[in-house]
Coordinates of C-alpha atoms and ligand atoms in Angstrom, one line a residue:
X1 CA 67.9 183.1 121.7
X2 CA 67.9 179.1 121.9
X3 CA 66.1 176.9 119.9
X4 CA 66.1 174.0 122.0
X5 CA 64.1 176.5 124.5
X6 CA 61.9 177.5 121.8
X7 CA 60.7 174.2 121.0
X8 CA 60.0 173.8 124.6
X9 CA 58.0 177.0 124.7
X10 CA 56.1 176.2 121.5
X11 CA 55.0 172.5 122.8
X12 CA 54.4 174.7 126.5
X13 CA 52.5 177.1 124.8
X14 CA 50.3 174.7 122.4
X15 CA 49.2 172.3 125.3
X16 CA 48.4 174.6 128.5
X17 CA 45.1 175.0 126.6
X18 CA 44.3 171.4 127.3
X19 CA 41.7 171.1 130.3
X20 CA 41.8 167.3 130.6
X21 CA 42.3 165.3 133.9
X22 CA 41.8 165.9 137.2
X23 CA 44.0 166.5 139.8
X24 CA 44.6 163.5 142.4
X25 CA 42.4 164.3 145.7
X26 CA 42.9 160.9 147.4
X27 CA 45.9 162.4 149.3
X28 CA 44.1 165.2 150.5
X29 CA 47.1 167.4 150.6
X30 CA 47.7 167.3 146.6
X31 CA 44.0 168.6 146.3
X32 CA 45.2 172.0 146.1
X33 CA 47.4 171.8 143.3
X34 CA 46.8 174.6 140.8
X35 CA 46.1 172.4 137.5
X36 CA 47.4 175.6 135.4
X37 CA 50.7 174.9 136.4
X38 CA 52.8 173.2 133.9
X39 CA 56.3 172.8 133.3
X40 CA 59.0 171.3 130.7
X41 CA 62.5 170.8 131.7
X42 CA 65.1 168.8 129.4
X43 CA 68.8 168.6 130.5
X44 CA 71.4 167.3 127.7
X45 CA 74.0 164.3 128.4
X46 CA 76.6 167.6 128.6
X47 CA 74.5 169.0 131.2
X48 CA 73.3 171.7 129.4
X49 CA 69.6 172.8 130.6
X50 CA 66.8 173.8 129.0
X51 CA 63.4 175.1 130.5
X52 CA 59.6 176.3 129.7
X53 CA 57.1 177.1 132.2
X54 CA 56.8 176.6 135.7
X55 CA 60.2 174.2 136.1
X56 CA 61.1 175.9 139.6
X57 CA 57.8 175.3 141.8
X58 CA 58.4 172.3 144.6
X59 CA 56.1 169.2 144.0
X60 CA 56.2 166.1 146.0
X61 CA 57.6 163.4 143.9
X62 CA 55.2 160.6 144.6
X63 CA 55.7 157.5 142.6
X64 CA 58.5 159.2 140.2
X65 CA 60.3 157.9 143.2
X66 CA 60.0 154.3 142.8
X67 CA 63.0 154.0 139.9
X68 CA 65.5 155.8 141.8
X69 CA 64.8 153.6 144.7
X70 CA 64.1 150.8 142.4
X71 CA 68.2 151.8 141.4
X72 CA 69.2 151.9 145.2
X73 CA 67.9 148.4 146.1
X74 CA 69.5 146.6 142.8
X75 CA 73.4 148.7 144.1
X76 CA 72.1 147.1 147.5
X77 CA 71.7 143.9 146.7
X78 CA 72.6 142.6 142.9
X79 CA 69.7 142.5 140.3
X80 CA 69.1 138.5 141.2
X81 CA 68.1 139.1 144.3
X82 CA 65.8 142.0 143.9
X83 CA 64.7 139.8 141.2
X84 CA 63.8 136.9 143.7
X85 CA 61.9 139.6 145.9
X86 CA 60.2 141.6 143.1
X87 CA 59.1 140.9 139.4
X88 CA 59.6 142.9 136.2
X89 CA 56.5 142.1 134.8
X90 CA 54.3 144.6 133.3
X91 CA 50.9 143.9 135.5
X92 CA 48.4 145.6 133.5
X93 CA 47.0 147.1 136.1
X94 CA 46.7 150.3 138.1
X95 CA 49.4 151.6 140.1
X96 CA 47.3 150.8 143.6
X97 CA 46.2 147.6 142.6
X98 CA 46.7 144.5 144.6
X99 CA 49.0 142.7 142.0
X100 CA 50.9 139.8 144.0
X101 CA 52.4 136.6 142.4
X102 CA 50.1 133.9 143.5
X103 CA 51.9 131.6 145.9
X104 CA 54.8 134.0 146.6
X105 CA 53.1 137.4 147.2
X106 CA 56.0 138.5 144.8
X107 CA 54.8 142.1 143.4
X108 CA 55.0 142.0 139.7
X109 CA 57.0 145.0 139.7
X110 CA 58.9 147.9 141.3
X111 CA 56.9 150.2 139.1
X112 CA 53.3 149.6 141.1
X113 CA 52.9 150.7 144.7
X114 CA 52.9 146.8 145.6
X115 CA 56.3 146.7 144.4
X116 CA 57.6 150.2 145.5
X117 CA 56.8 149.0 148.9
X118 CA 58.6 146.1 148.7
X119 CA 61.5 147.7 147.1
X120 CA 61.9 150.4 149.4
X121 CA 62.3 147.4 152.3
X122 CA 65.0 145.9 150.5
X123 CA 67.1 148.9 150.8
X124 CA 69.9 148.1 153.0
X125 CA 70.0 149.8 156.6
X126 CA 69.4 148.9 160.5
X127 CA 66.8 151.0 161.1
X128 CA 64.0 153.3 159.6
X129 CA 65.3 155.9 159.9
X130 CA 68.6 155.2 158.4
X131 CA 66.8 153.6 155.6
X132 CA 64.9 156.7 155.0
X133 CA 68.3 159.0 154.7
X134 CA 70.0 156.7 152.6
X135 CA 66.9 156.9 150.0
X136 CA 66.8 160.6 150.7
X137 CA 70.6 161.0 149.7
X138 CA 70.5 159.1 147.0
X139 CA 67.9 160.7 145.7
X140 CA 69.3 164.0 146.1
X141 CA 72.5 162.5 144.6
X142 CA 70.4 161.6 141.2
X143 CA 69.2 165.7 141.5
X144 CA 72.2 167.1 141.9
X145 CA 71.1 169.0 145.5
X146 CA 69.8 168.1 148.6
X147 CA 66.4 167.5 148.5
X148 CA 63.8 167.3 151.6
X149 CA 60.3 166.5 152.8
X150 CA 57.5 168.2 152.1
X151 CA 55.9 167.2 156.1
X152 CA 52.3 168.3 155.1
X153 CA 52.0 165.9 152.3
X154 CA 53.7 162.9 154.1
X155 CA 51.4 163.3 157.3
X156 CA 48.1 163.4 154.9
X157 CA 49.3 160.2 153.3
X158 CA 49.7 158.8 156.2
X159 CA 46.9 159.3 157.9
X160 CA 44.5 158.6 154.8
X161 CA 47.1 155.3 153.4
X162 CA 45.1 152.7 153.9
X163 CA 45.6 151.0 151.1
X164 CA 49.1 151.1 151.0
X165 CA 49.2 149.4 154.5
X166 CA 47.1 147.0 153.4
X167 CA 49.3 145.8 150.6
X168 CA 52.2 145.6 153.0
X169 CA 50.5 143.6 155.6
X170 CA 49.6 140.9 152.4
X171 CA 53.1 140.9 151.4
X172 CA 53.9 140.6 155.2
X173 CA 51.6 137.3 155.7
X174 CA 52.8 136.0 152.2
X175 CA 56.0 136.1 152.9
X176 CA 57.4 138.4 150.7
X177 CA 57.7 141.5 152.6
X178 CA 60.1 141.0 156.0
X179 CA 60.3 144.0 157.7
X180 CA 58.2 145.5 159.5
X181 CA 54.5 146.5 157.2
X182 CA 53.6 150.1 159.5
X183 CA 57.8 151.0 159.4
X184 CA 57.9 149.9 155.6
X185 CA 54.8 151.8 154.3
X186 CA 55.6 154.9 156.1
X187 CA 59.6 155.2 154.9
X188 CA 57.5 154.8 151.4
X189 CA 55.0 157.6 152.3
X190 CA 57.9 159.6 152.9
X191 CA 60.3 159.0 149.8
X192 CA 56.9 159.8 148.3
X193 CA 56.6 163.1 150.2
X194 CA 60.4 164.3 148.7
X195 CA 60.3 167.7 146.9
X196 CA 61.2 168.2 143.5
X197 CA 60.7 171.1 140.7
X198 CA 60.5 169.9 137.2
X199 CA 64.3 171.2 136.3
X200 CA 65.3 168.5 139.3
X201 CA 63.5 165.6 137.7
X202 CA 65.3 166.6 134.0
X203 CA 68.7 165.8 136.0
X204 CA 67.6 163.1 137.5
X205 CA 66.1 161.9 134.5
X206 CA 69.4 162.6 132.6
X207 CA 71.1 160.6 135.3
X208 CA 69.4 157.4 134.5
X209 CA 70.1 158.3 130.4
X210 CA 73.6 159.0 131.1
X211 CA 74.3 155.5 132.6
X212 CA 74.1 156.5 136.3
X213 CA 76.7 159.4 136.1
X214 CA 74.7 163.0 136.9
X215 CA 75.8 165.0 133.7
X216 CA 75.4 168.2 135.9
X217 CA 77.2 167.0 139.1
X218 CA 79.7 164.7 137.1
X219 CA 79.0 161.9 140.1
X220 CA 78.6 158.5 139.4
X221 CA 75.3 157.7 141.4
X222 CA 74.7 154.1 140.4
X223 CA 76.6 151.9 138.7
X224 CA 75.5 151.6 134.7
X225 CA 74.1 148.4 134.6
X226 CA 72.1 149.4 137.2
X227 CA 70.8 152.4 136.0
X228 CA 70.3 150.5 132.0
X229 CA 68.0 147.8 134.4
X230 CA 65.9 150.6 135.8
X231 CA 65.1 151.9 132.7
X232 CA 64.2 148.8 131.3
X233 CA 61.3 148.4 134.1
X234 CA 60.8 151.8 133.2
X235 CA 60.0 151.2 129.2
X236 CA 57.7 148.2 130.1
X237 CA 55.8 149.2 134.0
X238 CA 56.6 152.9 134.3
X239 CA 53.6 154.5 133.0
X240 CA 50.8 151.7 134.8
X241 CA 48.1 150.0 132.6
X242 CA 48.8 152.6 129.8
X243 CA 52.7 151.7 129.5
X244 CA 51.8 149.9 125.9
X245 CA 50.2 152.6 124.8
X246 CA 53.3 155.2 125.5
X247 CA 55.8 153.0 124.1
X248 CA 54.1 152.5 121.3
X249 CA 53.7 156.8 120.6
X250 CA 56.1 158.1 123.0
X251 CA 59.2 155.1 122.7
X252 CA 60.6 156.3 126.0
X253 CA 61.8 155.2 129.3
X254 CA 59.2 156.8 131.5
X255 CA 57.7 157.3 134.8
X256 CA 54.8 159.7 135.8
X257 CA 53.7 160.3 140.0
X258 CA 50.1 161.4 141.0
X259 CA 51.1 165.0 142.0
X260 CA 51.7 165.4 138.1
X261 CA 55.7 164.6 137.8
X262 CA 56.7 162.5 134.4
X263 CA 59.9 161.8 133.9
X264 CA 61.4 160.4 130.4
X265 CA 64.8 159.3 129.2
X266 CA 66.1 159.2 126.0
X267 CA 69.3 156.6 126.4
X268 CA 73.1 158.4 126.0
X269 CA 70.9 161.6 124.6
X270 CA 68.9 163.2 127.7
X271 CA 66.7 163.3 130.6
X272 CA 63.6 165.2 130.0
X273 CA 60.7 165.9 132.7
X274 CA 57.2 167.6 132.7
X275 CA 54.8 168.8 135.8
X276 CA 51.2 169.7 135.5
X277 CA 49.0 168.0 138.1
X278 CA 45.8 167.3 136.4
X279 CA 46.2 162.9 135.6
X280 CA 44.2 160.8 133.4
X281 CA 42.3 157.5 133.9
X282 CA 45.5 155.6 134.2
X283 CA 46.9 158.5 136.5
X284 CA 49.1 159.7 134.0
X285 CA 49.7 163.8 133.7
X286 CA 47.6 164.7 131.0
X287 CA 49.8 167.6 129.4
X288 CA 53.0 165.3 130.2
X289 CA 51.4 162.2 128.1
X290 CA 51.2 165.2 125.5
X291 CA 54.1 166.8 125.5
X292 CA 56.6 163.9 125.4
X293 CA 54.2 162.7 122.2
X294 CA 55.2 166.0 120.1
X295 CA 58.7 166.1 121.4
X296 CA 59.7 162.6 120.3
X297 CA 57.8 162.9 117.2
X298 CA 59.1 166.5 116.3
X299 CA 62.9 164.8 117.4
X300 CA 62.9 161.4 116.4
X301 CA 63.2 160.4 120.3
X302 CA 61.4 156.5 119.9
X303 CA 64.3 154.3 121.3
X304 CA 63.0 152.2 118.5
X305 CA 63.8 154.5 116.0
X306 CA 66.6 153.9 113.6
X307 CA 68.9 152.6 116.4
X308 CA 71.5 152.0 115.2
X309 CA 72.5 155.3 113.6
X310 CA 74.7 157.1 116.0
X311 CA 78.1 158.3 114.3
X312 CA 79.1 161.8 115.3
X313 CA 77.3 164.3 113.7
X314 CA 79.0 167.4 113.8
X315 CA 82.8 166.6 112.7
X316 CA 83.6 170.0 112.7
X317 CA 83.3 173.0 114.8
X318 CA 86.0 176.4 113.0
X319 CA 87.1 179.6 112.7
X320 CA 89.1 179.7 109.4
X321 CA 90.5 182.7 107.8
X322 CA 89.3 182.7 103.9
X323 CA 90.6 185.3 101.3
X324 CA 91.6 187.4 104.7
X325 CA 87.8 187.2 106.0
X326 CA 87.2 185.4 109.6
X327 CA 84.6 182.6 109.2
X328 CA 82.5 180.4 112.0
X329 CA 82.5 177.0 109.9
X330 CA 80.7 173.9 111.5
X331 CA 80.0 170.5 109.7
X332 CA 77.7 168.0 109.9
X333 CA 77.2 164.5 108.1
X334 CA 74.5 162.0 108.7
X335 CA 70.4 162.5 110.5
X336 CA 70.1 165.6 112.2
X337 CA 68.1 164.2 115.4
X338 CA 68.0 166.1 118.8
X339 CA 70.9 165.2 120.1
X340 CA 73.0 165.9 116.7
X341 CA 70.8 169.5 117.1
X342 CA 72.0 169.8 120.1
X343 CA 75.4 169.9 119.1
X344 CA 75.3 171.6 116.2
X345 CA 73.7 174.7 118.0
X346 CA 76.3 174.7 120.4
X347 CA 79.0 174.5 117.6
X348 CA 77.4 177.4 115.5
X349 CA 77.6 179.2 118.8
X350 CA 81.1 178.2 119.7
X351 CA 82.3 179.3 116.2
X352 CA 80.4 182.7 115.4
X353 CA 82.6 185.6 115.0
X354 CA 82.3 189.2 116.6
X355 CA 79.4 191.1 114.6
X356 CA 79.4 191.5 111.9
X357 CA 80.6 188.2 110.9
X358 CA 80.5 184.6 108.9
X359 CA 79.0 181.6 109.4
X360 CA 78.7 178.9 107.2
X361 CA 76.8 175.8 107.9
X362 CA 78.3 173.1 105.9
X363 CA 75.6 170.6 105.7
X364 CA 76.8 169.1 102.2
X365 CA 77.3 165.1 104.4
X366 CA 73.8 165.6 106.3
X367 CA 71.1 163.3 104.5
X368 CA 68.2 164.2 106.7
X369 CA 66.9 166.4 108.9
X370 CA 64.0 165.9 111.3
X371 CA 61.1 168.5 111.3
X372 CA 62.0 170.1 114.4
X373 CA 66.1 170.3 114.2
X374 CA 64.8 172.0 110.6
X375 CA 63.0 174.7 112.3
X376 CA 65.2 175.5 114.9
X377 CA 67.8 175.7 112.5
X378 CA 66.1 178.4 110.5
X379 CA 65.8 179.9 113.9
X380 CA 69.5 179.7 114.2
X381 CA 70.3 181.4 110.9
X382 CA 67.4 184.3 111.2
X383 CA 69.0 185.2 114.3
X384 CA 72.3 185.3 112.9
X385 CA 71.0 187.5 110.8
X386 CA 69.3 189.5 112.9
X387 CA 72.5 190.4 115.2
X388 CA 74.3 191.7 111.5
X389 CA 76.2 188.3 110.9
X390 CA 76.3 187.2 106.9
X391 CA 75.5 183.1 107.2
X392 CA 75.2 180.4 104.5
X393 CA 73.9 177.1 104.6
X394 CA 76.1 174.4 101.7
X395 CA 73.9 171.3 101.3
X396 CA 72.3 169.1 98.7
X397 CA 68.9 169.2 99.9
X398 CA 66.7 172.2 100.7
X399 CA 66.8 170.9 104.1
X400 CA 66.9 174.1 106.0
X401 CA 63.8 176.1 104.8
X402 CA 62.6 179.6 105.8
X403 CA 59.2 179.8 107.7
X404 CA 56.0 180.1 105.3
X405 CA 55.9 184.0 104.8
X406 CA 59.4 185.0 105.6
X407 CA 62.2 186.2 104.1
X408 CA 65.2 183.6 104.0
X409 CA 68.0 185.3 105.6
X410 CA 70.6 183.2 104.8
X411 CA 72.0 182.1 101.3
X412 CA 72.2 178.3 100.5
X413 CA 74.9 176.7 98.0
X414 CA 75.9 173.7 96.8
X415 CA 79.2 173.2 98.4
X416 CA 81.5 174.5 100.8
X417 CA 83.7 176.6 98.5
X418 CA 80.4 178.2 97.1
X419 CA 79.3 179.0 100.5
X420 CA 82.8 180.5 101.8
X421 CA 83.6 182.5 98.6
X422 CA 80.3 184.3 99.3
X423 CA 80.6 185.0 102.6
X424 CA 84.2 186.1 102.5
X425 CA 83.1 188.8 99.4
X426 CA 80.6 190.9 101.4
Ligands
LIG1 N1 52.2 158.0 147.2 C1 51.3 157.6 146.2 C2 50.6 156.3 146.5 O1 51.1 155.4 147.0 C3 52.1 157.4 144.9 C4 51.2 156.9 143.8 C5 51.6 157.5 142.4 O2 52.2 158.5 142.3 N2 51.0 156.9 141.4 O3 49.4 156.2 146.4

């Protein structure tokens, strides 16, 4: 039992009802995507993972690429002169539009397909094809494995990518694209064509939140500033003409691909990611739009939200022995948030004795907890419970509260002592 997993399920299992979208049939090869499919993967900045659905079925990851390359080019060459070669500007337009600074042919960002392109061409190398490995490591770098090419899906875009060649031959006769337009859009077909599952794109989600450093691997991929600048295109281009829109419900870092990829990342907290292939006007995944709306409401995930509370939250994590009884104590102080959540179910699960036996939550510091921590804390407790362990909860607010129609299987006190005495006499 998990309750970060649980939450997943319950946002999984309230949204794969929703028949919005269309899957993308422009590449023919992404045609056949089965729209049931759907996915949620979030991995912690400890590395912990957590899944619901289909998070182990390959997808190509289409423009969910263009930040980790985005990442490459500015460890390539230093943000000022990516900068000189392409904009950060939020274009207001869709991701294949032709969105080139007049005079220059700059591409207002690294976020649209104008400015992928581009990007990808920066990346440093003396050929093709070693420009293609380097993206290809690195990529698999940010995932944690080695990743490859799904071949299908990169010859269909290439036979059918006119567009995308057109918008390197303008950046070739403006002068802002220098290498070569048919060698250039095809490495980007390609780093499009790289496979992924939904539990990849939570690492390498979590690798951009965690300041560059993979918290599964432990490898420093890109430097931090680096991977703080890619998120910050992300927050303002990374979701098209709708990126407004999402940062104004969502609050996250984000970036969604046409084969139904969307990847979000909540700064120093986690990387979270969601596949189901049907998209919506802007060519966003319908389901992922969704979910990521629930979760950061349910959690508290807006980046603009209270920011500057961040002290530790769980200050203690023990097994005491009171009146000769063995007790799991944890404390907490301060918001209960995801993060905070996080920890504290690790702690109560850290702590818990052999069954049957005592855990007291001592919550007496804590002066709020979000509607999601709440339930999956009740979770925690009922199944504490359940296995034959005798739990209380010390705190000055009803904050933990049995679900409407159950039993309350835990006792609640105002302080610690209260709490412990109990336990210890049964
Ligand atoms: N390979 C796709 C293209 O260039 C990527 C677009 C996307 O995912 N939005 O059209």
């Amino acid at each position: 039992m998990d309750p970060v997993t649980d939450s997943l399920d319950e946002v999984h299992r309230r949204l794969s009802g929703l028949r919005d979208g269309a899957v993308a049939d422009y590449i023919p090869e992404l045609a056949g995507a089965d729209p049931d499919d759907f996915g949620i993967a979030l991995v912690s900045m400890a590395g912990h993972s957590y899944r619901a659905g289909t998070t182990d079925k390959p997808f190509t990851l289409q423009s969910v690429s263009k930040p980790f390359v985005y990442a490459l080019a500015l460890s390539d060459l230093g943000v000022d002169e990516v900068l000189r070669r392409v904009g950060v500007e939020p274009s207001g337009d869709a991701f294949n539009a032709i969105s080139l600074e007049s005079g220059t042919g700059r591409p207002a960002n690294p976020m649209i397909n104008a400015g992928a392109i581009a990007t990808t061409a920066l990346v440093r190398a003396g050929s093709a094809e070693e420009r293609f490995r380097r993206i290809l490591d690195r990529l698999s770098a940010f995932a944690g494995r080695t990743l490859d090419v799904d071949e299908a899906v990169h010859a269909s875009e290439a036979a059918t990518g006119d567009r995308n060649r057109a918008l390197a031959y303008l950046m070739r006769s403006a002068g802002s694209l220098r290498a070569d337009p048919e060698e250039t859009a095809d490495t980007y077909f390609r780093q499009c064509a790289v496979r992924v599952t939904a539990a990849d794109l939570a690492v390498m989600a979590a690798t951009l939140a965690d300041g560059g450093r993979n918290p599964v691997t432990g490898v420093q991929v890109v430097a931090e500033p680096d991977a703080v600048r890619t998120l910050a295109v992300m927050a303002t281009c990374g979701m098209y003409d709708a990126a407004g829109r999402w940062m104004l419900d969502v609050g996250l870092p984000a970036k969604s691909g046409v084969s139904g990829g969307l990847i979000a990342a909540g700064p120093a907290r986690f990387g979270v990611a969601v596949y189901s292939p049907p998209l919506d006007a802007s060519g966003n995944p319908v389901r992922g739009v969704a979910a990521l709306g629930v979760l950061s409401e349910r959690f508290g995930l807006h980046i603009m939200h209270r920011p500057g509370l961040r002290a530790a939250t769980v200050t203690g994590a023990e097994r005491l022995a009171y009146d000769g009884r063995d007790i799991g104590l944890v404390t907490a102080q301060g918001v209960l948030e995801f993060t905070e959540f996080e920890a504290l179910v690790h702690a109560v699960r850290e702590v818990t004795p052999t069954v049957p036996g005592r855990v007291v939550l001592d919550l007496t510091a804590v002066t709020e907890v979000l509607p999601g921590p709440a339930a999956g804390m009740a979770a925690v407790l009922d199944d504490l419970a359940e296995r034959g362990h005798r739990a209380a909860v010390a705190a000055q607010e009803p904050f933990v509260r049995a679900d409407a129609g159950r039993p309350r299987t835990w006792e609640v006190f105002r302080t610690r002592q209260e709490a412990l005495a109990w336990c210890a006499s049964g």
